CSV table of C-alpha atoms and ligand atoms in Angstrom, one decimal:
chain,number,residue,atom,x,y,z
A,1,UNK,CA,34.6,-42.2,-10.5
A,2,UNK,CA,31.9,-44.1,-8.4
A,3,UNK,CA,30.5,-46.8,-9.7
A,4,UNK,CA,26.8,-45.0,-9.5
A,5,UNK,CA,28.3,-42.0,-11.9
A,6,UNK,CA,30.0,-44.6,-14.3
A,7,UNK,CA,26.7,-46.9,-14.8
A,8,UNK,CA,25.1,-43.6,-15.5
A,9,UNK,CA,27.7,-42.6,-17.6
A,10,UNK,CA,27.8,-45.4,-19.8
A,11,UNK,CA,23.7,-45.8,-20.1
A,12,UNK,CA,23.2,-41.9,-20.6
A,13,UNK,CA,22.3,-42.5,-24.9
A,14,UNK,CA,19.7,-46.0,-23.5
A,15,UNK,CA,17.9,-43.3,-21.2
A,16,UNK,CA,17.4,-40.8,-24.2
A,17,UNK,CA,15.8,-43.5,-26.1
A,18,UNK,CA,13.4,-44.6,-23.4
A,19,UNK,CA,12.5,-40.4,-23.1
A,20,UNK,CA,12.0,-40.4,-26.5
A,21,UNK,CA,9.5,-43.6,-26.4
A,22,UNK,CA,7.8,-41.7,-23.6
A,23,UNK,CA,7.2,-37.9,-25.1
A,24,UNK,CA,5.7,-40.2,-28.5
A,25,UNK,CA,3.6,-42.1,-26.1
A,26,UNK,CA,2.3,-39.0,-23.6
A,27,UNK,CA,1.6,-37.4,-27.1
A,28,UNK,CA,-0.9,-40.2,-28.2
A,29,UNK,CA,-2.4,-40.6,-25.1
A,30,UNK,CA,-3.2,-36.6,-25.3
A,31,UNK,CA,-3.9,-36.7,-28.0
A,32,UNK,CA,-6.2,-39.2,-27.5
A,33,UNK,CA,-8.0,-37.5,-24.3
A,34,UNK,CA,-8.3,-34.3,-26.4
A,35,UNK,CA,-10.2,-36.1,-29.1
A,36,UNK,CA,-12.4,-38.4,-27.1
A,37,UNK,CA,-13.3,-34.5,-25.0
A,38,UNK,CA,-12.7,-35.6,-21.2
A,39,UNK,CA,-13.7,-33.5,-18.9
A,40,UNK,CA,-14.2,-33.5,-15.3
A,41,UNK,CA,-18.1,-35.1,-15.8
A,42,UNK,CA,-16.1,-38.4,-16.6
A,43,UNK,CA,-14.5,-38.6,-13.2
A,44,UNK,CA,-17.8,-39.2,-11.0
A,45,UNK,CA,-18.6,-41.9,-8.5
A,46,UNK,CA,-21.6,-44.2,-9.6
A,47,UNK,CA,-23.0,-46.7,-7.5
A,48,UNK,CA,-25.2,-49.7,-7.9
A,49,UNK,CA,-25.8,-51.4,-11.6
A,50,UNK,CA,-24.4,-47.9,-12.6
A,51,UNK,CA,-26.3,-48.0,-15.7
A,52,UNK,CA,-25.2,-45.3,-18.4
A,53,UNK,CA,-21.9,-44.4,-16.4
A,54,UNK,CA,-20.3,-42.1,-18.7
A,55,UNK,CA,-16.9,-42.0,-16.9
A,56,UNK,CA,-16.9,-46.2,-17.3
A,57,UNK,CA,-17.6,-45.8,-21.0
A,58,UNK,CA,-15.7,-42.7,-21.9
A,59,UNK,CA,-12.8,-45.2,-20.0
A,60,UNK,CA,-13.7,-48.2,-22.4
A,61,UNK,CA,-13.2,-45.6,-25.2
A,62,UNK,CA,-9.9,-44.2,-24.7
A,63,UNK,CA,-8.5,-47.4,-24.1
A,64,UNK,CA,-9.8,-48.6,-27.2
A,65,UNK,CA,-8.7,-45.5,-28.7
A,66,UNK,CA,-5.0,-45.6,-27.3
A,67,UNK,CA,-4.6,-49.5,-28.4
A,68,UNK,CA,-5.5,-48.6,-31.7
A,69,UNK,CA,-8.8,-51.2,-30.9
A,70,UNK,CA,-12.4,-51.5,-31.9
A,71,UNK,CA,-13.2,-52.5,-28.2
A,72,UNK,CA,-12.2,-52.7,-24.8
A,73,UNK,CA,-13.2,-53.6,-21.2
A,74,UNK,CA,-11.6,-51.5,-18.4
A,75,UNK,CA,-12.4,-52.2,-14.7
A,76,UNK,CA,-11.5,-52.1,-11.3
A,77,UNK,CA,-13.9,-55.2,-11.3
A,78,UNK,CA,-11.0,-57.1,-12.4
A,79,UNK,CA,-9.3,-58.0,-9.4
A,80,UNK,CA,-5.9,-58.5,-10.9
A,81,UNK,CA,-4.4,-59.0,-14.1
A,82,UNK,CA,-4.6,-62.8,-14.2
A,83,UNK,CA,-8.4,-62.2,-13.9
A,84,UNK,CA,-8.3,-60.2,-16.8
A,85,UNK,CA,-6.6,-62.6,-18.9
A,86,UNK,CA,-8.8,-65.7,-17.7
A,87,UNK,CA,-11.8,-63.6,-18.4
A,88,UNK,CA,-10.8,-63.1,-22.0
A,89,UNK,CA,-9.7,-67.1,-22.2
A,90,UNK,CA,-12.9,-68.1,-20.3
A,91,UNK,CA,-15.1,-65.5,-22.4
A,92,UNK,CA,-14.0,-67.3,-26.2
A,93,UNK,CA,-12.6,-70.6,-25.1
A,94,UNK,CA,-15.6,-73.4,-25.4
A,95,UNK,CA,-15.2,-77.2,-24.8
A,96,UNK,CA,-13.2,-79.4,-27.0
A,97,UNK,CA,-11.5,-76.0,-28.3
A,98,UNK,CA,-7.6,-76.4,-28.1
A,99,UNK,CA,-5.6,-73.4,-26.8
A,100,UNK,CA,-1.7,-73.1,-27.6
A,101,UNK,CA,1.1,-71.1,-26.2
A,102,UNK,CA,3.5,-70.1,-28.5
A,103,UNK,CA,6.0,-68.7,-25.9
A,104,UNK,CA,6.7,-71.4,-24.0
A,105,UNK,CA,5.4,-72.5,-20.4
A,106,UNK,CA,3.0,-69.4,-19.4
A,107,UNK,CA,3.4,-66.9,-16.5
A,108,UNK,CA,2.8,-68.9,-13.4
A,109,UNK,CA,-0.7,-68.4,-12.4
A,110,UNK,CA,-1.6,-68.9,-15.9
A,111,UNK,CA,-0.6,-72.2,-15.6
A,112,UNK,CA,-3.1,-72.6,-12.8
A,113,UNK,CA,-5.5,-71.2,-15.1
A,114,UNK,CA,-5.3,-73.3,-18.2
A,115,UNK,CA,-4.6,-76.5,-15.4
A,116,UNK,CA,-1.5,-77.0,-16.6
A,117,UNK,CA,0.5,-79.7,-14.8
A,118,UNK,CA,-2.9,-80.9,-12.9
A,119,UNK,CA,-6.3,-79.8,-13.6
A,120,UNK,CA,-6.7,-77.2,-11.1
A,121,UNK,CA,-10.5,-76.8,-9.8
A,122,UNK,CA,-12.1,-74.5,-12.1
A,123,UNK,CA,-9.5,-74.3,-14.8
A,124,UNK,CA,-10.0,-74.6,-18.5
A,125,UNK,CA,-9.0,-78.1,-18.3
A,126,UNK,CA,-12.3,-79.0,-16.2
A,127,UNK,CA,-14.5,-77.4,-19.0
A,128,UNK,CA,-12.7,-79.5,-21.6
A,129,UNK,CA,-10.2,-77.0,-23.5
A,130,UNK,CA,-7.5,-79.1,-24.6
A,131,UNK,CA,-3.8,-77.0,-24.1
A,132,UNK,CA,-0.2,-77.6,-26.6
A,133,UNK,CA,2.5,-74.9,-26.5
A,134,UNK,CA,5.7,-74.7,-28.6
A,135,UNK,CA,8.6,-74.6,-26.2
A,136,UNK,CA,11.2,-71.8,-26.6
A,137,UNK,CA,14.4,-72.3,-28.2
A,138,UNK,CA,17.1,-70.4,-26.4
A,139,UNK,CA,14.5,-68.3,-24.9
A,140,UNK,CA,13.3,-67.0,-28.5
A,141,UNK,CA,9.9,-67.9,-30.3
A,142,UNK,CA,10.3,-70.9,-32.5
A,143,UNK,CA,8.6,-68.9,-35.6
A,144,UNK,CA,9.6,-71.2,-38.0
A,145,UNK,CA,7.4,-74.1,-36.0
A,146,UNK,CA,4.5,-72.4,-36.2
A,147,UNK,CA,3.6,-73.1,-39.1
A,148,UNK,CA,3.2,-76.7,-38.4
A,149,UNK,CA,2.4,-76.2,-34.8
A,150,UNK,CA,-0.3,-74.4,-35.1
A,151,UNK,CA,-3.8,-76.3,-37.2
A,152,UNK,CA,-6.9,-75.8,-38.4
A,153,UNK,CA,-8.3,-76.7,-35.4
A,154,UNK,CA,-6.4,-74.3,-32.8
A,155,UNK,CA,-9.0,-71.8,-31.4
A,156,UNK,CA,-7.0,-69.0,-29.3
A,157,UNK,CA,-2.9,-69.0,-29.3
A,158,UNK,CA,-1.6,-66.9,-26.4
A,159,UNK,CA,1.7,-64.8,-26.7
A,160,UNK,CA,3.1,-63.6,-23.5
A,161,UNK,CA,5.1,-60.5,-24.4
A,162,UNK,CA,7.1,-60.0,-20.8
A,163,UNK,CA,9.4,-62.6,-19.7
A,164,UNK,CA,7.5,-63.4,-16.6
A,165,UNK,CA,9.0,-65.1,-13.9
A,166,UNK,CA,11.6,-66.4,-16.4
A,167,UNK,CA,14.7,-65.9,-18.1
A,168,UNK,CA,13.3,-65.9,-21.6
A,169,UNK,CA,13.7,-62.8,-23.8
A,170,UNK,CA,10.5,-60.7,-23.9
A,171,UNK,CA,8.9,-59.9,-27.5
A,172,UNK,CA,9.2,-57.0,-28.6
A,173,UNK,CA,6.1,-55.6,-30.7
A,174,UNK,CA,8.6,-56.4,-33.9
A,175,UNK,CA,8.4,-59.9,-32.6
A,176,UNK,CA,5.0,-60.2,-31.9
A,177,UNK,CA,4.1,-58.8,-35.5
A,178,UNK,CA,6.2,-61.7,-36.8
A,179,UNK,CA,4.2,-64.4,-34.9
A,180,UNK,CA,0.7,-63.0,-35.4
A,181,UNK,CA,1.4,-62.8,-39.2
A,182,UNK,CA,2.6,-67.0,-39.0
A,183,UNK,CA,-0.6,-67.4,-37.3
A,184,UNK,CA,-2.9,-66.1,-39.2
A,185,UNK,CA,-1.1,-67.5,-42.7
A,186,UNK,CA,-2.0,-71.2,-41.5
A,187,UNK,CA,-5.1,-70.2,-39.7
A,188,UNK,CA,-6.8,-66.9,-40.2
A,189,UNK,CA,-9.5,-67.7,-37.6
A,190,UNK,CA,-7.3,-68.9,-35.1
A,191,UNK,CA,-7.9,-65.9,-32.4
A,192,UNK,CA,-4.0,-64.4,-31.8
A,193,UNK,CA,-3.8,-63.5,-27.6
A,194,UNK,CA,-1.6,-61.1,-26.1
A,195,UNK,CA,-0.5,-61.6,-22.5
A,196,UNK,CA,0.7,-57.7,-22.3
A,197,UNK,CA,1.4,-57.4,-18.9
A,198,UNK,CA,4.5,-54.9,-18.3
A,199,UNK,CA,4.8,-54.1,-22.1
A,200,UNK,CA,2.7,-51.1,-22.2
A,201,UNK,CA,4.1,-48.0,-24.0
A,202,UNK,CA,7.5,-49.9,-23.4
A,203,UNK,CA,7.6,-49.5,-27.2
A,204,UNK,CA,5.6,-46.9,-29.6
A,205,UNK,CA,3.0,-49.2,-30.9
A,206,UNK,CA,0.9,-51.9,-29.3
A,207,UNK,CA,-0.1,-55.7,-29.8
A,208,UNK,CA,-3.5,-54.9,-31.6
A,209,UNK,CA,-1.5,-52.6,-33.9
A,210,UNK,CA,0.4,-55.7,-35.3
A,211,UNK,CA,-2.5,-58.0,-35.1
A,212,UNK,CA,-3.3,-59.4,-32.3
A,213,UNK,CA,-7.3,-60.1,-31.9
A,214,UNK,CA,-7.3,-59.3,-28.4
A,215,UNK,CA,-4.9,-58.4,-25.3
A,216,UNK,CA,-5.3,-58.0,-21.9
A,217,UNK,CA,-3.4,-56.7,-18.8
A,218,UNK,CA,-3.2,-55.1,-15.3
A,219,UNK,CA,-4.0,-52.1,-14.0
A,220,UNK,CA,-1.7,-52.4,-11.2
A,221,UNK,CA,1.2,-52.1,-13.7
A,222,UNK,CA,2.5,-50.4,-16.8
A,223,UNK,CA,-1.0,-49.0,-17.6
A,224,UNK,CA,-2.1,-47.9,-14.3
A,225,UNK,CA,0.6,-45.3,-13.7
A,226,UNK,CA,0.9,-46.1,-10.3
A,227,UNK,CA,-2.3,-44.3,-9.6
A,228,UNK,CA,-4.6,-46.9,-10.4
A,229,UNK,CA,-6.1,-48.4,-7.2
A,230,UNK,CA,-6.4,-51.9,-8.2
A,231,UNK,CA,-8.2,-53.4,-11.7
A,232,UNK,CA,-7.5,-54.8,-15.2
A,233,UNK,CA,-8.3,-54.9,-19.0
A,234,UNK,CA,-9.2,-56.1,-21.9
A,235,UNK,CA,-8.8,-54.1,-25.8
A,236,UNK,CA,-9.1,-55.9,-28.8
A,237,UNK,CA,-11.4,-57.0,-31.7
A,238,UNK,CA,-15.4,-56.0,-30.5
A,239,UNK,CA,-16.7,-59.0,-31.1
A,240,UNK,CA,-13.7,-60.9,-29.0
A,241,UNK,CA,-14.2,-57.9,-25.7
A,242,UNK,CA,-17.9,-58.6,-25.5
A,243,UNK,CA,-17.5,-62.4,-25.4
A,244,UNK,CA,-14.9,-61.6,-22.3
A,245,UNK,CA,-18.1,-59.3,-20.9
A,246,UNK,CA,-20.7,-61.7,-20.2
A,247,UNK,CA,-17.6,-63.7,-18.5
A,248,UNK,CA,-16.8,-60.4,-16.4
A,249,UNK,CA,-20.4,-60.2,-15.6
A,250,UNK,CA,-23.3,-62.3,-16.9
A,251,UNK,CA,-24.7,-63.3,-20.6
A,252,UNK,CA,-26.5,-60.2,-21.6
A,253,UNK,CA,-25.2,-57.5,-19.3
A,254,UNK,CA,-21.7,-57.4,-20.3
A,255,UNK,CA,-20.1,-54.3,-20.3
A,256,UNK,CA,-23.0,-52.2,-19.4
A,257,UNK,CA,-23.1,-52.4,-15.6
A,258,UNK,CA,-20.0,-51.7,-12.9
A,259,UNK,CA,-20.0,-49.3,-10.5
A,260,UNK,CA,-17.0,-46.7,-10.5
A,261,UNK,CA,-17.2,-46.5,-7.3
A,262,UNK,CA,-14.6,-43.9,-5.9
A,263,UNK,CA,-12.2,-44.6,-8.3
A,264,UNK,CA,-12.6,-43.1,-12.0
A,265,UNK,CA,-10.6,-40.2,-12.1
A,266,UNK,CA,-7.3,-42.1,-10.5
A,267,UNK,CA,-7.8,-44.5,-13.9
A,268,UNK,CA,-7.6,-41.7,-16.0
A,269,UNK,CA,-5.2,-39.7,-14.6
A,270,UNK,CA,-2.9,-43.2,-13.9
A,271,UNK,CA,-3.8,-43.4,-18.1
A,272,UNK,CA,-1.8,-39.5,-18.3
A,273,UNK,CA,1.1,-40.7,-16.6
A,274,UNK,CA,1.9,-43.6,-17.5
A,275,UNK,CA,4.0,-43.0,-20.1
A,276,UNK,CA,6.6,-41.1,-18.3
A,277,UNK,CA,6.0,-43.4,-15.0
A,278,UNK,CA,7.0,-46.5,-17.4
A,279,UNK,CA,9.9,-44.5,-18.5
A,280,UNK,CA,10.9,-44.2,-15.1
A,281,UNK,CA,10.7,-47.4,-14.7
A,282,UNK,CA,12.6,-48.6,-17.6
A,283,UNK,CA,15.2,-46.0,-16.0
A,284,UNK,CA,15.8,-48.0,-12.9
A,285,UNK,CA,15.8,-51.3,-14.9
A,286,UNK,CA,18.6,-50.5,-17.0
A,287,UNK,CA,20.6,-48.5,-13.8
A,288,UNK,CA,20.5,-52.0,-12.1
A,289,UNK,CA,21.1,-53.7,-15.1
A,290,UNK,CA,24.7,-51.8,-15.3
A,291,UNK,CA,25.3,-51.9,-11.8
A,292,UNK,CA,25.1,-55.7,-10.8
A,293,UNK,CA,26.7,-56.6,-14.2
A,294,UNK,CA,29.8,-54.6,-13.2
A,295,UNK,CA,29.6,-56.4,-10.0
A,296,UNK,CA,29.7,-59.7,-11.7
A,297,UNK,CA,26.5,-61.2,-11.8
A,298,UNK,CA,24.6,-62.0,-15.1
A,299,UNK,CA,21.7,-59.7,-15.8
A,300,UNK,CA,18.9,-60.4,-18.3
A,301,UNK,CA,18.8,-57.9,-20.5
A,302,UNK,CA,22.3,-56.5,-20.2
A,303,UNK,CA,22.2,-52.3,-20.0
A,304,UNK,CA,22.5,-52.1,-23.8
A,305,UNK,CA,19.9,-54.9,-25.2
A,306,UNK,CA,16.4,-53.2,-26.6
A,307,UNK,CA,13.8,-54.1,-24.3
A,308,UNK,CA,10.5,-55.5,-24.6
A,309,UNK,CA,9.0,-54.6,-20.7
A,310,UNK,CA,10.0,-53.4,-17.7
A,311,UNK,CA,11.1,-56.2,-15.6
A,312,UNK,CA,15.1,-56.6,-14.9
A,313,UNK,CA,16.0,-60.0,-14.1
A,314,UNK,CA,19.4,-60.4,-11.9
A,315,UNK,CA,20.7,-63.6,-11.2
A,316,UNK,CA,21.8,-63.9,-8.1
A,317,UNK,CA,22.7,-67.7,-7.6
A,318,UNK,CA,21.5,-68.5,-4.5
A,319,UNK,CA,18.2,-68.3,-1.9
A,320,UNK,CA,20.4,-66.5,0.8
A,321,UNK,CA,21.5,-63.7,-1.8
A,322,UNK,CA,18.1,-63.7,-3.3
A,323,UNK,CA,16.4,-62.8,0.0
A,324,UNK,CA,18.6,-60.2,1.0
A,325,UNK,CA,18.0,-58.7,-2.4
A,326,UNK,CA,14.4,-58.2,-1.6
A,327,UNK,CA,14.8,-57.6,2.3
A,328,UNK,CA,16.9,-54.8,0.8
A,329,UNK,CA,14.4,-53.2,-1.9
A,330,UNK,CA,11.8,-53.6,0.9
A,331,UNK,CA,13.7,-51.6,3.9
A,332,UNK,CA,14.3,-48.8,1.1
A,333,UNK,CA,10.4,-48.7,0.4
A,334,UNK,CA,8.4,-45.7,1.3
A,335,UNK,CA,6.2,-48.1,3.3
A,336,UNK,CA,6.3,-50.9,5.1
A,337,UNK,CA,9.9,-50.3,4.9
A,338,UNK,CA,10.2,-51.6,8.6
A,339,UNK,CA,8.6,-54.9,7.0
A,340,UNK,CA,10.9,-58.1,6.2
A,341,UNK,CA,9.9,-60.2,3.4
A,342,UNK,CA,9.3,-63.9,3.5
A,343,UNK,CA,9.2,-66.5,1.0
A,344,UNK,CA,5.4,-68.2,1.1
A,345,UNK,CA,3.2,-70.0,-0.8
A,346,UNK,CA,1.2,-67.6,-2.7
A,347,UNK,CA,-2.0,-68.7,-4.3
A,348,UNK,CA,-1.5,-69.5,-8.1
A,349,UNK,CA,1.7,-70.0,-7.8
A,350,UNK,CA,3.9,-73.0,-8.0
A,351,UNK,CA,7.0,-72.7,-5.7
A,352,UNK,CA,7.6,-70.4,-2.7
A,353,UNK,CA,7.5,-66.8,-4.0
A,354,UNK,CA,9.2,-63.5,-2.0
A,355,UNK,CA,8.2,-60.4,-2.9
A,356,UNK,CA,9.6,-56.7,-1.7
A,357,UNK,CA,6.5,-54.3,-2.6
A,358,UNK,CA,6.8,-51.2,0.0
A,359,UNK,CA,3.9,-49.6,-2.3
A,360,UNK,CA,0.9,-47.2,-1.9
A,361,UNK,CA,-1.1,-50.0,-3.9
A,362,UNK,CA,-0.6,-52.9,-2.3
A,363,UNK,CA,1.7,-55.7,-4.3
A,364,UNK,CA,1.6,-52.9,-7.5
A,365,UNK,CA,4.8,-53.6,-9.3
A,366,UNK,CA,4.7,-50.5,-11.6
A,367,UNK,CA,6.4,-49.3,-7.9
A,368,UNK,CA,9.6,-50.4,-7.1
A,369,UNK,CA,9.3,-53.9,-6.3
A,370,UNK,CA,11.5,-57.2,-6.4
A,371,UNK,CA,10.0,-60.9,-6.9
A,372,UNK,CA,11.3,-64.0,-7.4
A,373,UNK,CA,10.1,-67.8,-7.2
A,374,UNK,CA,13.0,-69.8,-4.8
A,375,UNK,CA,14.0,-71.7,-7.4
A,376,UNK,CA,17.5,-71.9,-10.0
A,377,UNK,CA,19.1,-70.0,-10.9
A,378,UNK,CA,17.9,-67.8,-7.9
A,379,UNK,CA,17.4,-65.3,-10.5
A,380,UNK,CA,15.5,-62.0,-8.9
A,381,UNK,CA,13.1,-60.0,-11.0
A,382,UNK,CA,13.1,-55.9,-10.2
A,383,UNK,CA,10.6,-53.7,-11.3
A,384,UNK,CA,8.9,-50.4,-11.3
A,385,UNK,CA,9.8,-47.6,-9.8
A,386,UNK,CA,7.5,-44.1,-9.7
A,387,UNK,CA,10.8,-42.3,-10.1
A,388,UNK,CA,14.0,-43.0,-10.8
A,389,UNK,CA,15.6,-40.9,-7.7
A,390,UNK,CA,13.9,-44.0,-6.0
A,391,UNK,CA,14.5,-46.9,-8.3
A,392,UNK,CA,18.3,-45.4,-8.2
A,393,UNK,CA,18.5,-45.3,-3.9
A,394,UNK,CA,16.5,-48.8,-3.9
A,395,UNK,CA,19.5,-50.7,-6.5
A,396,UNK,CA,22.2,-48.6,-4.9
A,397,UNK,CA,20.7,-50.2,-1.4
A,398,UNK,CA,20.4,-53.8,-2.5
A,399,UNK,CA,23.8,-53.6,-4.2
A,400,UNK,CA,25.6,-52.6,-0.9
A,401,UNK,CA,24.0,-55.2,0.8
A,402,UNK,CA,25.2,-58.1,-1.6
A,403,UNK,CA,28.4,-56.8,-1.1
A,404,UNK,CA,28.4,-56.5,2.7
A,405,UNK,CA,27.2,-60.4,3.0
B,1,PLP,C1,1.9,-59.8,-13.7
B,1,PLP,C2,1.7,-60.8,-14.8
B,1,PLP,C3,0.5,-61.4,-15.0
B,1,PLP,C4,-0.7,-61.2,-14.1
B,1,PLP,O1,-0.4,-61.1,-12.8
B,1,PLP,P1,-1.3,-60.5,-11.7
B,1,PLP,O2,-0.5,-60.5,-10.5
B,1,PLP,O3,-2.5,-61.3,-11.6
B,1,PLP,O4,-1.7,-59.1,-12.2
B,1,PLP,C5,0.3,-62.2,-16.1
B,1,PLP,N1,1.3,-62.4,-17.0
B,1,PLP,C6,2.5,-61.9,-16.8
B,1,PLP,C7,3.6,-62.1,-17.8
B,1,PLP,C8,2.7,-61.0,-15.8
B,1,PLP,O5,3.9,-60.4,-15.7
């Protein structure tokens, strides 16, 4: 038997898990359109201040709805999910507040936003906001440290649920529940922040259900289906989302101007498929999780581990094999396939990043895409994948061309 039919073999029992995760999770968010009544009406362009946009607000709703929140902030104003994520920080953070991380070093162009390792112009370290975080141990949350970690005086303490650009475990929502609840026993006011980027409907429930006070995230992954053109967002406690407004816009119009411009109904139908599209996705990611572990190299999480997001981390042990990888998911894209990625100096990030992302929505990494800083252990991270047929061709591709090197 080929190696292709074996892997699928051997995973068949993780992929009925994952469909199971995704019928509960396309029934919630029917569930959820069926209630909140949407109808075509909600799907029209505005323009302008776009005051009393009903598609924008019927949007904000069934987000809110779907998170199990009392608020949220959806918009293609957001012009990536970092921006979300600094909005809400920005929004509640004030100076001589101190902000933690409880999961170690942040995602990258966090770092640039909190002004981590040198105060980056315009980060929260210019305004004053003083920054700790509990390092990992083994790539697991300390929880027992939190207790002590974590005083009367910390403000907003941000959990990053996906692993990132990193070889840490993600959370899962089990996880999160446990360091939420250590939070709040030392310091109920202390405002519990979930980075969710790539977790959505991974799992059945959602940050905000375990209690987290707020959580923000991209458009252009998990939640976005693959249709969504661009954008981010913010659910979480009401009082928390409208502080995040007046960052998005100005003090005292908050959430009550945005145009939709031409894009509403893609946000809503991107909403109705991303359940199964995030199923497809967690597809490929455990099919390349079996196939480079039988070919020897270490994979994070192995084909059989419960999963916390989408995001497959291979390590590949060197820059040469690392940028094949990529070159390889790239020339198996459905465009741009012709195109031959670089490593370059993205802004927010640190080190030289390559990226493969032959997608319909440019850099979108719900679509089969491949990423990786150049930097030990060389480790690549894949993701996405609209369907499996191509996340499937894509690691079948990459894994031929390891082999041929
Ligand atoms: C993708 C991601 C972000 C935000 O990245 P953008 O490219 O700005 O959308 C933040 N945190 C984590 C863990 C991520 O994976």
């Amino acid at each position: 038997m080929n190696l292709k039919e074996r892997v699928l073999g051997e995973v068949a029992e993780n992929f009925k898990c994952v469909e199971e995760i995704s019928e509960l999770n396309t029934l919630k968010v029917l569930e959820a359109m069926r209630r909140l009544k949407i109808s075509d009406a909600h799907f029209k362009t505005s323009t302008g201040y776009a005051y009393g946009d009903i598609g924008r607000e019927k949007l904000d709703e069934l987000f809110a709805e779907i998170f199990c929140a009392e608020s949220a902030l959806v918009r293609t104003q957001f012009v990536s999910g970092t921006h979300a994520l600094a909005t809400a920080l920005f929004g509640i953070l004030r100076p001589n507040d101190e902000l933690v991380s409880l999961t170690g070093e942040p995602y990258d162009t966090l770092q640039t936003v909190i002004g981590y390792s040198h105060a980056a112009k315009g980060s929260l370290k210019e305004f004053g906001i003083t920054y700790r975080e509990l390092p990992l141990i083994n790539g697991k949350v300390d929880l027992a440290a939190i207790k002590h970690f974590i005083t009367p005086k910390t403000k907003l303490a941000m959990i990053q649920r996906s692993r990132g650009y990193s070889m840490r475990e993600p959370l899962t929502i089990a996880d999160i529940e446990k360091i939420c609840a250590e939070v709040k026993a030392i310091n109920p006011d202390c405002v519990t922040f979930v980075d969710n980027c790539y977790g959505e409907f991974v799992e059945t429930r959602e940050p905000v259900e375990v209690g987290a006070d707020i959580v923000a995230g991209s458009l252009i992954k998990n939640i976005g289906g693959g249709l969504a053109p661009t954008g981010g967002y913010i659910v979480g406690r009401k009082d928390l989302v409208e502080l995040a407004s007046y960052r998005l816009t100005a003090p005292g119009m908050g959430n009550e101007l945005g145009a939709s411009l031409g894009t509403p109904r893609l946000l809503y139908q991107g909403l109705f498929t991303a359940p199964h599209v995030t199923a497809q996705a967690l597809k490929g990611a455990i099919f390349a999780s079996g196939i480079f572990s039988k070919l020897g190299y270490k994979t994070r999480p192995l084909p059989n581990d419960i999963r916390g997001d989408i995001i497959q981390a291979i390590e590949l042990c060197s820059a040469e094999k690392l940028i094949a990888f990529c070159r390889a998911i790239q020339s198996f894209s459905p465009v741009d396939s012709f195109a031959v990625p670089e490593a370059w100096d993205m802004p927010g990030y640190e080190d030289k990043v390559i990226m493969a992302a032959g997608t319909f929505v440019q850099g979108a990494s719900i679509e089969l895409s491949a990423d990786a800083p150049l930097r030990e252990p060389y480790a690549v991270y894949l993701q996405g994948g609209l369907t499996f047929e191509h996340a499937m061709i894509g690691i079948l591709g990459a894994a031929q061309e390891l082999e041929a090197l």
